[in-house]
GROMACS .gro file of C-alpha atoms in nm:
model
  220
    1MET     CA    1  -0.004   0.003  -0.003
    2ALA     CA    2   0.146   0.333  -0.108
    3ASP     CA    3   0.176   0.615   0.144
    4GLU     CA    4   0.172   0.881  -0.128
    5HIS     CA    5   0.078   0.919  -0.496
    6ALA     CA    6   0.258   1.131  -0.755
    7ASP     CA    7   0.234   1.180  -1.129
    8VAL     CA    8   0.611   1.181  -1.172
    9VAL     CA    9   0.897   1.105  -0.934
   10VAL     CA   10   1.248   1.221  -1.037
   11ALA     CA   11   1.538   1.046  -0.874
   12GLY     CA   12   1.830   1.283  -0.851
   13ALA     CA   13   1.839   1.655  -0.774
   14GLY     CA   14   2.126   1.741  -1.000
   15PRO     CA   15   2.101   1.986  -1.298
   16ASN     CA   16   1.925   1.722  -1.518
   17GLY     CA   17   1.666   1.616  -1.262
   18LEU     CA   18   1.591   1.976  -1.147
   19MET     CA   19   1.568   2.109  -1.503
   20LEU     CA   20   1.330   1.834  -1.599
   21ALA     CA   21   1.116   1.898  -1.293
   22CYS     CA   22   1.098   2.267  -1.393
   23GLU     CA   23   0.981   2.175  -1.742
   24LEU     CA   24   0.721   1.938  -1.600
   25ALA     CA   25   0.600   2.209  -1.367
   26LEU     CA   26   0.557   2.445  -1.660
   27ALA     CA   27   0.330   2.178  -1.818
   28GLY     CA   28   0.106   2.173  -1.519
   29ILE     CA   29   0.264   1.869  -1.348
   30ARG     CA   30   0.395   1.879  -0.991
   31PRO     CA   31   0.667   1.620  -0.967
   32VAL     CA   32   0.852   1.500  -0.660
   33VAL     CA   33   1.227   1.515  -0.671
   34LEU     CA   34   1.428   1.277  -0.445
   35ASP     CA   35   1.795   1.293  -0.360
   36ALA     CA   36   1.996   1.098  -0.100
   37LEU     CA   37   2.227   1.390  -0.028
   38PRO     CA   38   2.131   1.621   0.261
   39GLY     CA   39   2.157   1.919   0.027
   40PRO     CA   40   2.325   2.043  -0.291
   41SER     CA   41   2.681   1.906  -0.312
   42PRO     CA   42   2.961   2.163  -0.264
   43GLU     CA   43   3.192   1.968  -0.496
   44PRO     CA   44   3.292   2.179  -0.796
   45LYS     CA   45   3.225   1.905  -1.063
   46ALA     CA   46   3.123   2.076  -1.389
   47ASN     CA   47   3.223   2.431  -1.481
   48GLY     CA   48   2.908   2.522  -1.670
   49LEU     CA   49   2.682   2.439  -1.957
   50VAL     CA   50   2.779   2.393  -2.325
   51GLY     CA   51   2.566   2.370  -2.629
   52GLN     CA   52   2.207   2.428  -2.718
   53VAL     CA   53   2.094   2.397  -2.355
   54VAL     CA   54   2.227   2.748  -2.301
   55ARG     CA   55   1.995   2.886  -2.566
   56MET     CA   56   1.707   2.689  -2.405
   57LEU     CA   57   1.775   2.852  -2.073
   58ASP     CA   58   1.750   3.192  -2.255
   59MET     CA   59   1.415   3.082  -2.411
   60ARG     CA   60   1.285   3.007  -2.067
   61GLY     CA   61   1.399   3.345  -1.937
   62MET     CA   62   1.660   3.193  -1.712
   63TYR     CA   63   1.985   3.292  -1.881
   64ARG     CA   64   1.964   3.653  -1.767
   65ASP     CA   65   1.859   3.556  -1.415
   66PHE     CA   66   2.141   3.310  -1.379
   67THR     CA   67   2.420   3.516  -1.535
   68GLY     CA   68   2.318   3.872  -1.491
   69ASP     CA   69   2.390   3.941  -1.860
   70GLU     CA   70   2.147   4.184  -2.013
   71GLY     CA   71   2.168   4.048  -2.363
   72PRO     CA   72   2.114   3.693  -2.497
   73PRO     CA   73   2.390   3.436  -2.503
   74ARG     CA   74   2.647   3.462  -2.781
   75PRO     CA   75   2.813   3.174  -2.965
   76SER     CA   76   3.169   3.088  -2.856
   77PRO     CA   77   3.444   3.172  -3.101
   78GLY     CA   78   3.634   2.852  -3.005
   79TRP     CA   79   3.642   2.550  -2.788
   80MET     CA   80   3.849   2.249  -2.685
   81PHE     CA   81   3.760   1.905  -2.821
   82ALA     CA   82   3.971   1.593  -2.734
   83ALA     CA   83   4.257   1.828  -2.630
   84MET     CA   84   4.245   2.003  -2.966
   85PRO     CA   85   4.155   2.375  -2.993
   86LEU     CA   86   3.873   2.441  -3.236
   87ILE     CA   87   3.818   2.786  -3.389
   88PHE     CA   88   3.474   2.845  -3.545
   89PRO     CA   89   3.477   3.059  -3.864
   90GLU     CA   90   3.270   3.377  -3.846
   91GLY     CA   91   2.963   3.415  -4.059
   92ARG     CA   92   2.846   3.058  -4.021
   93ASP     CA   93   2.572   2.916  -3.797
   94ASN     CA   94   2.770   2.837  -3.482
   95PRO     CA   95   2.595   2.596  -3.245
   96MET     CA   96   2.855   2.622  -2.962
   97TYR     CA   97   2.718   2.827  -2.673
   98ALA     CA   98   2.863   2.822  -2.319
   99MET     CA   99   2.758   2.950  -1.980
  100LEU     CA  100   3.037   2.945  -1.725
  101MET     CA  101   2.906   2.858  -1.384
  102PRO     CA  102   3.023   2.619  -1.103
  103GLN     CA  103   2.780   2.328  -1.071
  104PRO     CA  104   2.691   2.395  -0.702
  105ARG     CA  105   2.562   2.739  -0.796
  106LEU     CA  106   2.374   2.606  -1.097
  107VAL     CA  107   2.202   2.347  -0.876
  108ARG     CA  108   2.102   2.611  -0.619
  109LEU     CA  109   1.956   2.832  -0.892
  110LEU     CA  110   1.764   2.546  -1.052
  111GLU     CA  111   1.636   2.427  -0.714
  112LYS     CA  112   1.507   2.779  -0.640
  113ARG     CA  113   1.335   2.794  -0.973
  114ALA     CA  114   1.186   2.449  -0.921
  115ARG     CA  115   1.051   2.538  -0.578
  116ASP     CA  116   0.909   2.868  -0.717
  117LEU     CA  117   0.716   2.662  -0.970
  118GLY     CA  118   0.579   2.437  -0.696
  119VAL     CA  119   0.805   2.134  -0.734
  120ASP     CA  120   0.850   1.919  -0.423
  121VAL     CA  121   1.228   1.877  -0.380
  122ARG     CA  122   1.324   1.638  -0.098
  123TRP     CA  123   1.687   1.633   0.010
  124GLY     CA  124   1.790   1.345   0.231
  125HIS     CA  125   1.526   1.119   0.073
  126GLU     CA  126   1.693   0.817  -0.097
  127LEU     CA  127   1.519   0.607  -0.355
  128VAL     CA  128   1.603   0.251  -0.235
  129GLY     CA  129   1.358   0.038  -0.439
  130ILE     CA  130   1.160   0.052  -0.761
  131VAL     CA  131   0.913  -0.204  -0.895
  132PRO     CA  132   0.734  -0.130  -1.225
  133GLY     CA  133   0.364  -0.226  -1.241
  134ALA     CA  134   0.090  -0.226  -1.503
  135GLU     CA  135  -0.060   0.105  -1.396
  136SER     CA  136   0.210   0.273  -1.191
  137VAL     CA  137   0.559   0.242  -1.049
  138ALA     CA  138   0.613   0.140  -0.685
  139LEU     CA  139   0.890   0.336  -0.525
  140SER     CA  140   1.048   0.274  -0.183
  141VAL     CA  141   1.205   0.580  -0.013
  142ALA     CA  142   1.425   0.605   0.292
  143SER     CA  143   1.488   0.918   0.503
  144GLN     CA  144   1.596   0.998   0.861
  145GLU     CA  145   1.237   1.083   0.949
  146ARG     CA  146   1.067   0.777   0.801
  147ASP     CA  147   1.057   0.515   0.530
  148TYR     CA  148   0.767   0.532   0.292
  149ALA     CA  149   0.624   0.422  -0.039
  150ILE     CA  150   0.514   0.631  -0.343
  151ALA     CA  151   0.302   0.509  -0.629
  152ALA     CA  152   0.393   0.711  -0.936
  153GLY     CA  153   0.275   0.726  -1.290
  154TYR     CA  154   0.630   0.767  -1.408
  155ALA     CA  155   0.978   0.741  -1.254
  156VAL     CA  156   1.275   0.926  -1.401
  157GLY     CA  157   1.635   0.821  -1.343
  158ALA     CA  158   1.848   1.129  -1.313
  159ASP     CA  159   2.059   0.970  -1.042
  160GLY     CA  160   2.393   0.953  -1.213
  161GLY     CA  161   2.623   0.677  -1.347
  162ARG     CA  162   2.535   0.441  -1.063
  163SER     CA  163   2.160   0.492  -1.116
  164LEU     CA  164   1.940   0.271  -0.910
  165VAL     CA  165   1.657   0.330  -1.159
  166ARG     CA  166   1.871   0.206  -1.450
  167LYS     CA  167   1.998  -0.099  -1.260
  168SER     CA  168   1.650  -0.186  -1.128
  169LEU     CA  169   1.514  -0.192  -1.485
  170GLY     CA  170   1.806  -0.394  -1.622
  171ILE     CA  171   1.928  -0.115  -1.856
  172ASP     CA  172   2.291  -0.169  -1.941
  173PHE     CA  173   2.548   0.106  -1.918
  174PRO     CA  174   2.816  -0.020  -2.160
  175GLY     CA  175   3.147   0.155  -2.204
  176THR     CA  176   3.518   0.143  -2.136
  177THR     CA  177   3.720   0.261  -1.838
  178SER     CA  178   4.008   0.495  -1.895
  179PRO     CA  179   4.331   0.424  -1.715
  180MET     CA  180   4.386   0.793  -1.664
  181VAL     CA  181   4.372   0.920  -1.303
  182ALA     CA  182   4.237   1.271  -1.259
  183ARG     CA  183   4.256   1.470  -0.937
  184LEU     CA  184   4.060   1.773  -0.831
  185ALA     CA  185   4.153   2.022  -0.559
  186THR     CA  186   3.983   2.330  -0.416
  187CYS     CA  187   4.249   2.584  -0.327
  188THR     CA  188   4.263   2.937  -0.185
  189PHE     CA  189   4.531   3.183  -0.303
  190PRO     CA  190   4.633   3.529  -0.191
  191THR     CA  191   4.473   3.802  -0.393
  192SER     CA  192   4.808   3.913  -0.534
  193THR     CA  193   4.867   3.564  -0.664
  194ALA     CA  194   4.520   3.508  -0.798
  195ALA     CA  195   4.537   3.836  -0.993
  196ARG     CA  196   4.820   3.705  -1.209
  197ARG     CA  197   4.680   3.512  -1.497
  198SER     CA  198   4.863   3.284  -1.740
  199PRO     CA  199   4.893   3.425  -2.089
  200ALA     CA  200   4.758   3.094  -2.218
  201SER     CA  201   4.408   3.084  -2.363
  202ARG     CA  202   4.125   3.010  -2.117
  203PHE     CA  203   4.020   2.734  -2.355
  204ARG     CA  204   4.348   2.559  -2.284
  205ASP     CA  205   4.421   2.590  -1.911
  206SER     CA  206   4.175   2.784  -1.705
  207VAL     CA  207   3.819   2.914  -1.668
  208ARG     CA  208   3.751   3.221  -1.452
  209PHE     CA  209   3.408   3.266  -1.311
  210ALA     CA  210   3.235   3.595  -1.223
  211SER     CA  211   3.272   3.512  -0.852
  212GLY     CA  212   3.653   3.534  -0.890
  213THR     CA  213   3.708   3.161  -0.858
  214ALA     CA  214   3.888   2.969  -1.137
  215ALA     CA  215   3.897   2.610  -1.250
  216LEU     CA  216   4.237   2.503  -1.369
  217THR     CA  217   4.320   2.203  -1.590
  218GLY     CA  218   4.642   2.058  -1.707
  219ALA     CA  219   4.836   2.174  -1.405
  220GLY     CA  220   5.146   1.972  -1.323
   0.00000   0.00000   0.00000
């Protein structure tokens, strides 16, 4: 017996899950978003959004709110692909748009928008079981306060590479593992040091955000 009923339950309150929840809310659906974490992760992770999703944010009126830019997003003159710099010729339709923003800030902004639209975002509520049925999906949820069951019309797996939704449905995740080991560090530098920038292109070794923080790659 289900304790709750929902049209749609989204597993994962990352950028994908929250953005989908916002789109569903605009269509008149009030989804429930579950995430096992107690709140948005402070880990840097991604540095922003790339591609047509940036234009979609602008179409939804979110680009200006998120970036503070008065005008619409502009295509990027170049980018890095497989460690190769790409320069896009002028005068052609350029699909490459970018919005530089640390993922923690992006998640906070998307969560605020989702809540403003009436989405039920539940941090600290972990999806621990999923059983598809003929008419609905039975979901088991665990939290510090209680364990409970939700009957949903649809369940969406936006819960990352180790997705419980994907595994429960037997959906394979084929691929190969790279032998490369990557390390990420969050550092604080004196203002005098941070003010000195490398002459190298930002597409090659660094990305500086409006907040003054920078993400560096390729550092030895």
